[in-house]
PDB file of C-alpha atoms in Angstrom:
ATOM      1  CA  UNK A 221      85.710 115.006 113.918  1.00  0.00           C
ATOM      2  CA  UNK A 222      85.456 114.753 117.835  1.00  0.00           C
ATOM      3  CA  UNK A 223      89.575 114.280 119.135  1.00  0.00           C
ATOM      4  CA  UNK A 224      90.231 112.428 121.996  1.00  0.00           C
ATOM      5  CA  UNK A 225      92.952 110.060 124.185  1.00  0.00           C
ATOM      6  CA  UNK A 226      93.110 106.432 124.635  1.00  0.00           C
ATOM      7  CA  UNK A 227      95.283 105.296 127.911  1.00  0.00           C
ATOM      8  CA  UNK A 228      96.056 101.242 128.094  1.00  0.00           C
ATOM      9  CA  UNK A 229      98.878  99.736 129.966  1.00  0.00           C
ATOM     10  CA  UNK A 230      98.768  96.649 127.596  1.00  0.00           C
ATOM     11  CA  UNK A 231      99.548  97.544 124.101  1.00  0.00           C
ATOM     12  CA  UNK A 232     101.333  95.709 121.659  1.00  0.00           C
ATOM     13  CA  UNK A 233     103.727  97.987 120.221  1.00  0.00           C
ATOM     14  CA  UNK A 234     106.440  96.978 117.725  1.00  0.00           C
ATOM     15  CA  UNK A 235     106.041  93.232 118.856  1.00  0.00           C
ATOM     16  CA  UNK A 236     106.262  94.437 122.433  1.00  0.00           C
ATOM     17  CA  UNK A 237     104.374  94.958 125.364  1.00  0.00           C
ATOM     18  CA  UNK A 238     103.830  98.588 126.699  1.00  0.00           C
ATOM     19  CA  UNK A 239     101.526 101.054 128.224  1.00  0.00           C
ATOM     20  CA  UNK A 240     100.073 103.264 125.514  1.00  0.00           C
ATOM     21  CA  UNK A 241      98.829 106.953 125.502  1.00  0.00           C
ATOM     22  CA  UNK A 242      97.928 108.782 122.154  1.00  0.00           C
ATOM     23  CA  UNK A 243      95.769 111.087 121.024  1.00  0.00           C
ATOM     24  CA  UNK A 244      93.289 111.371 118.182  1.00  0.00           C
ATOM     25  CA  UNK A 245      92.355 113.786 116.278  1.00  0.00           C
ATOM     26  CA  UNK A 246      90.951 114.028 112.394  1.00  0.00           C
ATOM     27  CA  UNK A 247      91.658 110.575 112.502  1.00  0.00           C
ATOM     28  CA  UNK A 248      95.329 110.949 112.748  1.00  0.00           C
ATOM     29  CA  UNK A 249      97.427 109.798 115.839  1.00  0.00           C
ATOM     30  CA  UNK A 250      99.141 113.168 117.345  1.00  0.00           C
ATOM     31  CA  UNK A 251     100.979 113.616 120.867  1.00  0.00           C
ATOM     32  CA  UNK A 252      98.221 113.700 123.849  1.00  0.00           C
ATOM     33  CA  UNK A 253      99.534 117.147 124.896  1.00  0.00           C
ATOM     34  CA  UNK A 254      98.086 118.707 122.032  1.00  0.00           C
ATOM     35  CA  UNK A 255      94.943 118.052 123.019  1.00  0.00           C
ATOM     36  CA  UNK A 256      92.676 120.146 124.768  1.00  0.00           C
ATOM     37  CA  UNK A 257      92.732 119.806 129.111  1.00  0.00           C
ATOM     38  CA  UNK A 258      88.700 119.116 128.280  1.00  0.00           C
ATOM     39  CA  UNK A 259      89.163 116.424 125.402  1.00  0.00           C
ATOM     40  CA  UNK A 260      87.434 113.093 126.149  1.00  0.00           C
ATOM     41  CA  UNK A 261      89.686 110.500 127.948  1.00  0.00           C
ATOM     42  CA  UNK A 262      88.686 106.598 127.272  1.00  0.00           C
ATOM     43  CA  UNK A 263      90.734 104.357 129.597  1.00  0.00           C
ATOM     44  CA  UNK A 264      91.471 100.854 127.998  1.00  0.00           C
ATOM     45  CA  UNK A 265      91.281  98.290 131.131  1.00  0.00           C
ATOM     46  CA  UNK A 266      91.494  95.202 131.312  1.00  0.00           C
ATOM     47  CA  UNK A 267      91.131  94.998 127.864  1.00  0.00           C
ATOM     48  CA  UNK A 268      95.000  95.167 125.449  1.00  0.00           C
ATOM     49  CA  UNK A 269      95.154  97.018 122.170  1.00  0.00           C
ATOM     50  CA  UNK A 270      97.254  96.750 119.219  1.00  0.00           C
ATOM     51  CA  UNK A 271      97.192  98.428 116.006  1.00  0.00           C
ATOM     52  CA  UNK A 272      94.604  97.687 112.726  1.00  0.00           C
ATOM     53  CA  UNK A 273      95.606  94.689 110.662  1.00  0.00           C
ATOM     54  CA  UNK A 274      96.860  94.869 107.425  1.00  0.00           C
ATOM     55  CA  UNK A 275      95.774  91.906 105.348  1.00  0.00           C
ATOM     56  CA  UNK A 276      95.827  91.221 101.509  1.00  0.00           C
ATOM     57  CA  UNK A 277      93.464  88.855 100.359  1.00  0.00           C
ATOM     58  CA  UNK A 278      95.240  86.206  99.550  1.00  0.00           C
ATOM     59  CA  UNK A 279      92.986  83.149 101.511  1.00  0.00           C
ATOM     60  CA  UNK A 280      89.242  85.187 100.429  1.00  0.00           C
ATOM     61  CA  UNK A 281      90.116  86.940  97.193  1.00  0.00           C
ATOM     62  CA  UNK A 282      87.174  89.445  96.758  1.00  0.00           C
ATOM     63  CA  UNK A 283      87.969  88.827  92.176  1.00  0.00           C
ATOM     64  CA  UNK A 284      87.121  85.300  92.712  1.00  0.00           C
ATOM     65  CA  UNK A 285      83.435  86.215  94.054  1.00  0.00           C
ATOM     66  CA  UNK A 286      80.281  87.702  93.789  1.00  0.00           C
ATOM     67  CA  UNK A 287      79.910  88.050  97.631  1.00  0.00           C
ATOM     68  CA  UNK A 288      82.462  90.845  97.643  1.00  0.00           C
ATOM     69  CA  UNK A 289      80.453  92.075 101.149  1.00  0.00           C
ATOM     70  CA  UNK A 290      80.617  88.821 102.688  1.00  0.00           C
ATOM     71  CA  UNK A 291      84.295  88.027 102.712  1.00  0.00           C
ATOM     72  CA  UNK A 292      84.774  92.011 103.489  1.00  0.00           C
ATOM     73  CA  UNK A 293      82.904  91.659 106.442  1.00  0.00           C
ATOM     74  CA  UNK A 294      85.253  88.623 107.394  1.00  0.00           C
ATOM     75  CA  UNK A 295      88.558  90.645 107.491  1.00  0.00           C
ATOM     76  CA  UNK A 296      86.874  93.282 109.500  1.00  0.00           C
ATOM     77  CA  UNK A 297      85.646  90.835 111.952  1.00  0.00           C
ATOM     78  CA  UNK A 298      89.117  89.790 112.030  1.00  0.00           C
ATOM     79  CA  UNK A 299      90.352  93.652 112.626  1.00  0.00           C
ATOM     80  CA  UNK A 300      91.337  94.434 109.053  1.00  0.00           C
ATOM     81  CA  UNK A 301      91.677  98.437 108.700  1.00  0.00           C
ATOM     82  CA  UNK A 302      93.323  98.203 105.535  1.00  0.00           C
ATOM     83  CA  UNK A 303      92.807  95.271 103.004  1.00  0.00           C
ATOM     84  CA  UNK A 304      95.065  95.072  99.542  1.00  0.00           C
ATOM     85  CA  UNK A 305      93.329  93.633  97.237  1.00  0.00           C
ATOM     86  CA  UNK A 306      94.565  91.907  94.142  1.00  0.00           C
ATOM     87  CA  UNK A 307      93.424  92.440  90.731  1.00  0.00           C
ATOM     88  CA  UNK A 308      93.450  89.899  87.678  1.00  0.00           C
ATOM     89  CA  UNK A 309      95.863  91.453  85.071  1.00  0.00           C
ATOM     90  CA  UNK A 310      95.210  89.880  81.831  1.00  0.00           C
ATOM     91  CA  UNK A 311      97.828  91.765  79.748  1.00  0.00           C
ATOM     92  CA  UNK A 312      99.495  95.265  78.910  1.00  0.00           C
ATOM     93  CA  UNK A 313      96.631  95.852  76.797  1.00  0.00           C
ATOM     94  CA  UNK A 314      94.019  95.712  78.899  1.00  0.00           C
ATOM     95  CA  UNK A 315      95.556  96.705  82.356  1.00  0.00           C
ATOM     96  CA  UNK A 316      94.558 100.212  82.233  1.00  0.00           C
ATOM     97  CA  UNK A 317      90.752  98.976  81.803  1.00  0.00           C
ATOM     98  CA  UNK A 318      91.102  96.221  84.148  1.00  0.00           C
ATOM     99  CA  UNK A 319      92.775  97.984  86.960  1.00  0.00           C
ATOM    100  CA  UNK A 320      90.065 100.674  86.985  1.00  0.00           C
ATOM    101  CA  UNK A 321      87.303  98.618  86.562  1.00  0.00           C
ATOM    102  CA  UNK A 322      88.765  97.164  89.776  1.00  0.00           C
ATOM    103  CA  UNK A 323      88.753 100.515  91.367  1.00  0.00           C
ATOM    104  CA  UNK A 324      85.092 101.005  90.427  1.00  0.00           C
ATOM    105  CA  UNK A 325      83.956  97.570  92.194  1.00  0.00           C
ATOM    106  CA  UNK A 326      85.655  98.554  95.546  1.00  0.00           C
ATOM    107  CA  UNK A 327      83.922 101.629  95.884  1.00  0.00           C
ATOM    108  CA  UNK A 328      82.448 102.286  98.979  1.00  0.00           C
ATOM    109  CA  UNK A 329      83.804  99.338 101.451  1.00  0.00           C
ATOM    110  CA  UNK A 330      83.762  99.634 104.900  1.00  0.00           C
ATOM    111  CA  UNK A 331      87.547  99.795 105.309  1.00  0.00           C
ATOM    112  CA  UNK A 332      90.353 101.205 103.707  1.00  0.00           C
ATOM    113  CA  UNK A 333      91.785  99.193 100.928  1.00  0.00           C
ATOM    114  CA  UNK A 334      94.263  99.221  97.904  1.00  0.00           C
ATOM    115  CA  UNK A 335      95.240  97.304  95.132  1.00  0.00           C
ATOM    116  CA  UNK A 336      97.800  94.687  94.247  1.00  0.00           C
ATOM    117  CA  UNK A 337      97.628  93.785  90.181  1.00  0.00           C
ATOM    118  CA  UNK A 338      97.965  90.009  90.119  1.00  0.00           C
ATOM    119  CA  UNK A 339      99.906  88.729  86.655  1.00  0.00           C
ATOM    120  CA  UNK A 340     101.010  85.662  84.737  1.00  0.00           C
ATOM    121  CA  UNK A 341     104.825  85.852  84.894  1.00  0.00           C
ATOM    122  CA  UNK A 342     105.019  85.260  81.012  1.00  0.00           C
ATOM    123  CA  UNK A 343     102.341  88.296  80.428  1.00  0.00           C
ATOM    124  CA  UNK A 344     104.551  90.321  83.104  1.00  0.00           C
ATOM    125  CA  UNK A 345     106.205  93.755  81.111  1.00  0.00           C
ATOM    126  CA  UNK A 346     108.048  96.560  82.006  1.00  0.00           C
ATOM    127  CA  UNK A 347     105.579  98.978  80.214  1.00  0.00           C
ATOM    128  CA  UNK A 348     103.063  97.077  83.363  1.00  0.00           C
ATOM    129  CA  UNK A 349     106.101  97.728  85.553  1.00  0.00           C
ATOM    130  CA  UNK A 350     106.036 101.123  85.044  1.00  0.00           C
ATOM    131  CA  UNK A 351     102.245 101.810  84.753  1.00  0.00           C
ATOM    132  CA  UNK A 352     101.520 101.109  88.367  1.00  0.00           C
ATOM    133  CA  UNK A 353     104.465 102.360  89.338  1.00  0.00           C
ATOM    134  CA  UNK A 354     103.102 105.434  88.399  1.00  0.00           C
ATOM    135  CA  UNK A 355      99.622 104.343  90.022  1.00  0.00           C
ATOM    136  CA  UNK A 356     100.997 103.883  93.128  1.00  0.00           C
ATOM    137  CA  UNK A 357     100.097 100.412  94.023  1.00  0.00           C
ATOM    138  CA  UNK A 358     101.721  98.739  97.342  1.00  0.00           C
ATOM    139  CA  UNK A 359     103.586  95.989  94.893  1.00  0.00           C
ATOM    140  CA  UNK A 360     102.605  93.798  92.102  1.00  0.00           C
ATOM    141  CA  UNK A 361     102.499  90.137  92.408  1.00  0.00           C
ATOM    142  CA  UNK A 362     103.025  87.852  89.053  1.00  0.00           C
ATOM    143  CA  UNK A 363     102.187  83.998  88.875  1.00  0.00           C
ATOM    144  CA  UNK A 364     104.960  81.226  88.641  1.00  0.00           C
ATOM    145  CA  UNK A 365     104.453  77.328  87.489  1.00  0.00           C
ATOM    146  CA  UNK A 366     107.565  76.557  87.699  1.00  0.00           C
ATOM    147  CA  UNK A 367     111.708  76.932  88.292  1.00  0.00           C
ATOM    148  CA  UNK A 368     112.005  77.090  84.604  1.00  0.00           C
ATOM    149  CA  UNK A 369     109.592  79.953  83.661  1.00  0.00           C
ATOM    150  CA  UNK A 370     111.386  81.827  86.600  1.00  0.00           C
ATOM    151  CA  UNK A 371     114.915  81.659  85.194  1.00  0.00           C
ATOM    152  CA  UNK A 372     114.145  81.879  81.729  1.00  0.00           C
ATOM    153  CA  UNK A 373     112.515  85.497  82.604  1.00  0.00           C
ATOM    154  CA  UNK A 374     114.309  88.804  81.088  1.00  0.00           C
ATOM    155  CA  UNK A 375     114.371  90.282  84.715  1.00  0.00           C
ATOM    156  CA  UNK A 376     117.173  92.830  83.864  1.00  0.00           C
ATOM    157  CA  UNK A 377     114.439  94.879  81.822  1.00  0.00           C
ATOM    158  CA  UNK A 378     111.880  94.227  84.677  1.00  0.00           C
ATOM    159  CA  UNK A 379     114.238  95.894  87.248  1.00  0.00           C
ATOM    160  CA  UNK A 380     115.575  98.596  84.695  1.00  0.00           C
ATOM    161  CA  UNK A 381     111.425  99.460  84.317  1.00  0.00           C
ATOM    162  CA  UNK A 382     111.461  99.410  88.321  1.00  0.00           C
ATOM    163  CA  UNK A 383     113.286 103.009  88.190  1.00  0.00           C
ATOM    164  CA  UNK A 384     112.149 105.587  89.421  1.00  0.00           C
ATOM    165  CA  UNK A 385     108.626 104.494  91.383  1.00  0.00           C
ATOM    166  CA  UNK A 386     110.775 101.230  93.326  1.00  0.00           C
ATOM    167  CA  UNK A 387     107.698  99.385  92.684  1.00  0.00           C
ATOM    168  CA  UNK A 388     108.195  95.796  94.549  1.00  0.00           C
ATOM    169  CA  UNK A 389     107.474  92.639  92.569  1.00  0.00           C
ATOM    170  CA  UNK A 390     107.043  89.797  94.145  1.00  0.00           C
ATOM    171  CA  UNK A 391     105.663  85.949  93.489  1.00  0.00           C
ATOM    172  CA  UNK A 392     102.821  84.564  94.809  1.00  0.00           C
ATOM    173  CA  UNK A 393     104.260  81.144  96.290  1.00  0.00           C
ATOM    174  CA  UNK A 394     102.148  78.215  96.263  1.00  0.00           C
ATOM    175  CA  UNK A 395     102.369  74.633  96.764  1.00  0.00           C
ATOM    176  CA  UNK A 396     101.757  73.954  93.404  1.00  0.00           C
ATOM    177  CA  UNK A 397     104.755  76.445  91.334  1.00  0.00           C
ATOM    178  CA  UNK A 398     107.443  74.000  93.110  1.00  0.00           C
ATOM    179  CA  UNK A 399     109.358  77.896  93.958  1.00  0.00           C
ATOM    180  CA  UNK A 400     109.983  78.628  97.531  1.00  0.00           C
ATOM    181  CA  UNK A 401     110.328  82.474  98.519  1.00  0.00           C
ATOM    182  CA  UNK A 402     113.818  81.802  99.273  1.00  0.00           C
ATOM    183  CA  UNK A 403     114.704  81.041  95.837  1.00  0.00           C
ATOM    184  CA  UNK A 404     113.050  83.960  94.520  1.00  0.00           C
ATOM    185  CA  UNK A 405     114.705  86.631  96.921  1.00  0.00           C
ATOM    186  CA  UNK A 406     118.476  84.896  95.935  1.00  0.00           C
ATOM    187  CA  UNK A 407     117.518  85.808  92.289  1.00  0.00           C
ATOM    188  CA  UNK A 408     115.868  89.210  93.264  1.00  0.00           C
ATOM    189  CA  UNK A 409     119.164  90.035  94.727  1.00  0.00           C
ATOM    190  CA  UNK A 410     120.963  88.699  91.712  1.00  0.00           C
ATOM    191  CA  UNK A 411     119.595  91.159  89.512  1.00  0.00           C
ATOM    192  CA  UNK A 412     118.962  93.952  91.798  1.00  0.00           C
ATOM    193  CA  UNK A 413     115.307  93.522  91.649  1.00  0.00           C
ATOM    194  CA  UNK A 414     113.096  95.607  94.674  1.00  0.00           C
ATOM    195  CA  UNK A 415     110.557  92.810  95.912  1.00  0.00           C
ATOM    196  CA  UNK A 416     109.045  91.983  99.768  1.00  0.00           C
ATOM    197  CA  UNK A 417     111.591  90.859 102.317  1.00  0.00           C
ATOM    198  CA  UNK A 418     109.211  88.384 103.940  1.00  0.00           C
ATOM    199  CA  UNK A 419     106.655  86.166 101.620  1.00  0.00           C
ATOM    200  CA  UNK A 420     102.866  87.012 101.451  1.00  0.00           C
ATOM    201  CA  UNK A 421     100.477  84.557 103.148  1.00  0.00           C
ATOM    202  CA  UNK A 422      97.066  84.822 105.487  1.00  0.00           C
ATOM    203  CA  UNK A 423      98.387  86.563 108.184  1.00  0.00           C
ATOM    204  CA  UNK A 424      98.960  90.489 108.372  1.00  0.00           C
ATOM    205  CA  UNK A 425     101.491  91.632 106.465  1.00  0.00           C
ATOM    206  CA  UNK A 426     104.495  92.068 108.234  1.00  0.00           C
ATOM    207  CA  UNK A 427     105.989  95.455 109.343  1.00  0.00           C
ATOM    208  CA  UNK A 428     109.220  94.071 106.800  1.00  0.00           C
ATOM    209  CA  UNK A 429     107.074  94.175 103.845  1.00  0.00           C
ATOM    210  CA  UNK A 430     104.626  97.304 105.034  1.00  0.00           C
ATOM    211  CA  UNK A 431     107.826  99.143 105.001  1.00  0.00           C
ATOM    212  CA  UNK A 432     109.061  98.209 101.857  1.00  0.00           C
ATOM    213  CA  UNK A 433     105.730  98.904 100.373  1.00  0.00           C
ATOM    214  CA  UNK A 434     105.565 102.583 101.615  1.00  0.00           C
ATOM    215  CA  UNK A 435     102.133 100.736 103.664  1.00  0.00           C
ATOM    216  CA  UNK A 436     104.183 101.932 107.017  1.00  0.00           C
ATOM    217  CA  UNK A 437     104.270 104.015 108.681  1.00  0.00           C
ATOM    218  CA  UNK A 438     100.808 105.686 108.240  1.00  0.00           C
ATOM    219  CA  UNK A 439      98.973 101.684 108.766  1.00  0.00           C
ATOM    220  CA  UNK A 440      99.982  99.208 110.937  1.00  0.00           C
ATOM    221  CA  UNK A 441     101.324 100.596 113.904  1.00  0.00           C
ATOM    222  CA  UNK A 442     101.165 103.593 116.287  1.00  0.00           C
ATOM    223  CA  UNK A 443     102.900 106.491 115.013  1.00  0.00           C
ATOM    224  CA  UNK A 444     102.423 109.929 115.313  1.00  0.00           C
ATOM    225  CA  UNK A 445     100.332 111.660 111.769  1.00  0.00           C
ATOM    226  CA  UNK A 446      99.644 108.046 110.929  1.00  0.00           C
ATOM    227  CA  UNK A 447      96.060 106.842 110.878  1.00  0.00           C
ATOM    228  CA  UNK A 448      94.347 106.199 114.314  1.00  0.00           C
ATOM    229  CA  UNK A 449      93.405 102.264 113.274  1.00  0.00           C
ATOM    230  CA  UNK A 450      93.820  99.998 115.954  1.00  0.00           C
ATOM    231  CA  UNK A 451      91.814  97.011 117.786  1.00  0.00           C
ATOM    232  CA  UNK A 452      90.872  96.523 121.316  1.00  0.00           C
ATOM    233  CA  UNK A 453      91.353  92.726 122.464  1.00  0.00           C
ATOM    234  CA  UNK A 454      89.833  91.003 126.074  1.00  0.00           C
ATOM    235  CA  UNK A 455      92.520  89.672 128.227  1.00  0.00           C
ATOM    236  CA  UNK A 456      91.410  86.183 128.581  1.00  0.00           C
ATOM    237  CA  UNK A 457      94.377  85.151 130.997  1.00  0.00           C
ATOM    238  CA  UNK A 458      98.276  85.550 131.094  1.00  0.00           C
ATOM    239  CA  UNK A 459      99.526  83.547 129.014  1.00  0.00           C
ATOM    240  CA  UNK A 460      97.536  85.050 126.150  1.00  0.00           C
ATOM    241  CA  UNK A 461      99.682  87.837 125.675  1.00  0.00           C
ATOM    242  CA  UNK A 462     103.066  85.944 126.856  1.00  0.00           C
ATOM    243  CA  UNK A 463     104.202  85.823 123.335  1.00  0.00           C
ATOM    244  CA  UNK A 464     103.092  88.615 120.907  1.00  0.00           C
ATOM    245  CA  UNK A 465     104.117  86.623 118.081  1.00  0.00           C
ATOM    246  CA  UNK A 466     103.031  86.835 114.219  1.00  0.00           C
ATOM    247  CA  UNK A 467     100.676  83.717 114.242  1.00  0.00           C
ATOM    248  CA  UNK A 468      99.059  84.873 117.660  1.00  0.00           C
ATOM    249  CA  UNK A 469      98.432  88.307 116.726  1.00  0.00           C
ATOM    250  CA  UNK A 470      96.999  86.758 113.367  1.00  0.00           C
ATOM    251  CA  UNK A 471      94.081  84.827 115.647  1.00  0.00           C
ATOM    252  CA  UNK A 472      93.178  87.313 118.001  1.00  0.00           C
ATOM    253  CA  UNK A 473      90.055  88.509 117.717  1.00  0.00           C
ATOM    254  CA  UNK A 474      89.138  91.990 118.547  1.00  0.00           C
ATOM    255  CA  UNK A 475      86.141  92.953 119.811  1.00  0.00           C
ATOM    256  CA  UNK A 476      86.569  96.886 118.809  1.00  0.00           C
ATOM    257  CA  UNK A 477      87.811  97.830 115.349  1.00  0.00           C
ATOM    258  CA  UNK A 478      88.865 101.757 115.129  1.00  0.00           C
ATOM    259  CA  UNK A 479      89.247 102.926 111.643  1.00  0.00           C
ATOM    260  CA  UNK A 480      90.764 106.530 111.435  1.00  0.00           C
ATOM    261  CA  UNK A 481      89.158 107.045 115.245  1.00  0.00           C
ATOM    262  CA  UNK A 482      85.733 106.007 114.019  1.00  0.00           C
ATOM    263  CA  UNK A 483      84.241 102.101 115.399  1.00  0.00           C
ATOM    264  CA  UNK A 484      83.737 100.238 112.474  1.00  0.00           C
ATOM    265  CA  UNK A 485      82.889  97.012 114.380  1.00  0.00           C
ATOM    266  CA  UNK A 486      81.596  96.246 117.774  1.00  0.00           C
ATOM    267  CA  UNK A 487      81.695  92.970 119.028  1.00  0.00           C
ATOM    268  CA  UNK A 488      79.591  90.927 116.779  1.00  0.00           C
ATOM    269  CA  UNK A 489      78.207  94.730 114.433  1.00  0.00           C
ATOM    270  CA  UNK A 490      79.935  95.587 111.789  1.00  0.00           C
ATOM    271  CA  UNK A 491      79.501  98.950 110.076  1.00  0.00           C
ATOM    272  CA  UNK A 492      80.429  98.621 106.876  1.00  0.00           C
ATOM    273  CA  UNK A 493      77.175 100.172 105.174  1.00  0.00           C
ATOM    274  CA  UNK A 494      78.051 103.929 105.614  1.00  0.00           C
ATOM    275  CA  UNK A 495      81.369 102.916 103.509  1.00  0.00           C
ATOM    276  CA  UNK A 496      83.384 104.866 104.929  1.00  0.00           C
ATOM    277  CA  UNK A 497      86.373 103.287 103.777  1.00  0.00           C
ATOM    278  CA  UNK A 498      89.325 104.509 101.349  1.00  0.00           C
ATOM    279  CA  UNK A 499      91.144 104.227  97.999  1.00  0.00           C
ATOM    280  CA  UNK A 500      94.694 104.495  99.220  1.00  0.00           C
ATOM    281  CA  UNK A 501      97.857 105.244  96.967  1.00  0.00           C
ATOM    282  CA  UNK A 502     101.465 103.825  98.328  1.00  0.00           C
ATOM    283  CA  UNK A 503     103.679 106.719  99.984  1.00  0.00           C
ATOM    284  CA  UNK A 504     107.359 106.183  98.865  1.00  0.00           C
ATOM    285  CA  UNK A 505     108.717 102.476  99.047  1.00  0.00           C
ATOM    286  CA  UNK A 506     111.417 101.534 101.538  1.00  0.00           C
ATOM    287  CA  UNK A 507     111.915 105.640 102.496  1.00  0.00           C
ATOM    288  CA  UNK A 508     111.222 104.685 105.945  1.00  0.00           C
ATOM    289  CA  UNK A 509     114.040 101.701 106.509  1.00  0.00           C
ATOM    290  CA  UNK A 510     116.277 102.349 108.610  1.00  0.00           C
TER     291      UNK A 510
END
C-alpha cells in the first residue's frame, strides 16, 4: 500500500481543535518523519478532519433486515469506519451457532465491523459470559423489562464468569424497561460488575466506552499504530466548529471517508462493493485507562 501525509490545521482531536500532521502507511497511522522526503503530501484546506466514527447499530439494526447493504451504506455515508453490530442470542445452547452464523452474514462489508451478542436478561449465563469473553467481542448487551427482573438477577455469578477476559455487560436502555443507565451503573458498582461508563445510543460511541471496550486506541482517534480511519468535513462557517461537541460531531457529514488510508466514500459514492472491510476481535478491555 502507497504511504503518505495528511497536513490540516483544523482537526478535531480529543474533543479539541488542532492542526494535524500524520503519516500513513499500511494503513496504520505512524510519525510523518518516517516517511520517505518523496512520499505524497495531501494538504487538507479549508476543509477540517476528525477521526472515523464508531457506531453500533442500535437505530438501523442490520438482524432486523433483509437490506443488510442498505442500512450499511447509511453509516458509511454518515462516516462509520467501524460498525458493532449486535447479534440475537437466543440461549447458551444455541449461541455458538448463532454467533457464527452472524459472522458468516457480515462477510464482506464495506467497513470494518464487530459484534455485540444481544440477550434476554433472564436467558443471560455465565457459561455466555465466558464464551465471548473468549471470542473477543467489544461487550455484550442483555435486555431488561423491568426494575424487578434487574434486581432479582444472580449478578455475583455473572461478574465471577467476567474473570479473566473483563468482558463489559451492559443494558440496552429503552423507554419502555422503565431502567435508566444510572440505575444500572449504581448496581454494576455494587457487585463489581465491568460494564460501559457512558450508555449506548445513536451517536458514536464515546471515547469512555471505546476504551473500556479495548475499541481504543486502534479506532476512533488519531494515534500512532492505530488504523488510519478518519473523515474530511467542509467548513461551512465559524460557528460550525465552535463547539466540537458529541451531538455535533454525530451530524456532521463528511464528504471523504478513509478506511485504513483507502477512500471508501466520496461525496455522494460509496465503495462498499470491493468489501474491503474487517472482522475485528477486542484488544484488552480498559488496558488503556489512565
Amino acid at each position: 500500500m502507497k504511504a503518505y501525509c495528511i497536513q490540516a490545521e483544523q482537526a478535531l482531536v480529543n474533543k479539541e481543535w488542532k492542526p494535524l500532521s500524520l503519516g500513513i502507511k499500511d494503513g496504520k497511522w505512524i510519525q510523518p518523519y518516517k516517511l520517505n522526503r518523496t512520499t505524497f503530501s495531501s494538504i487538507i484546506d479549508p476543509l477540517w478532519v476528525a477521526p472515523g466514527k464508531v457506531h453500533i447499530d442500535l437505530q438501523f439494526p442490520l438482524y432486523q433486515t433483509e437490506y443488510q447493504s442498505a442500512l450499511v451504506r447509511r453509516y458509511m455515508f454518515r462516516g462509520t469506519t467501524l460498525l458493532v453490530v449486535q447479534c440475537p442470542i437466543t440461549s447458551t445452547r444455541y449461541m455458538m451457532e448463532e454467533f457464527q452464523n452472524m459472522k458468516c452474514m457480515l462477510d464482506g462489508l464495506g467497513l470494518d465491523y464487530m459484534i455485540a451478542p444481544r440477550v434476554p436478561l433472564t436467558k443471560l449465563t455465565p457459561e455466555m459470559v465466558r464464551y465471548f469473553g473468549i471470542e473477543r467481542v467489544p461487550f455484550l448487551l442483555f435486555q431488561v423489562q423491568s426494575k424487578k427482573e434487574l434486581n432479582s438477577k444472580l449478578w455475583g455469578w455473572i461478574a465471577q464468569a467476567q474473570d479473566p477476559s473483563f468482558l463489559p455487560i451492559a443494558p440496552v436502555v429503552t423507554k419502555e424497561n422503565s431502567i435508566s443507565y444510572e440505575e444500572w451503573l449504581t448496581l454494576a458498582n455494587d457487585y463489581n460488575i465491568r460494564t460501559l461508563p457512558k450508555v449506548l445510543d445513536e451517536c458514536p460511541i464515546a471515547k469512555e466506552n471505546l476504551r473500556a471496550t479495548g475499541i481504543y486506541p486502534y479506532k476512533g482517534e488519531f494515534m500512532y499504530s492505530g488504523d488510519a480511519d478518519f473523515n474530511i468535513f467542509r467548513i461551512q462557517n465559524h460557528t460550525q466548529i465552535d463547539t466540537p461537541d458529541q451531538m455535533f460531531y454525530h451530524k456532521a457529514i463528511p464528504c471523504v471517508t478513509v478506511l485504513r488510508g483507502q477512500i471508501i466514500r466520496s461525496h455522494f459514492e460509496v465503495n462498499d462493493m470491493e468489501g474491503i472491510g474487517c472482522y475485528l476481535k477486542a484488544s484488552i478491555p480498559n488496558h488503556f485507562m489512565s
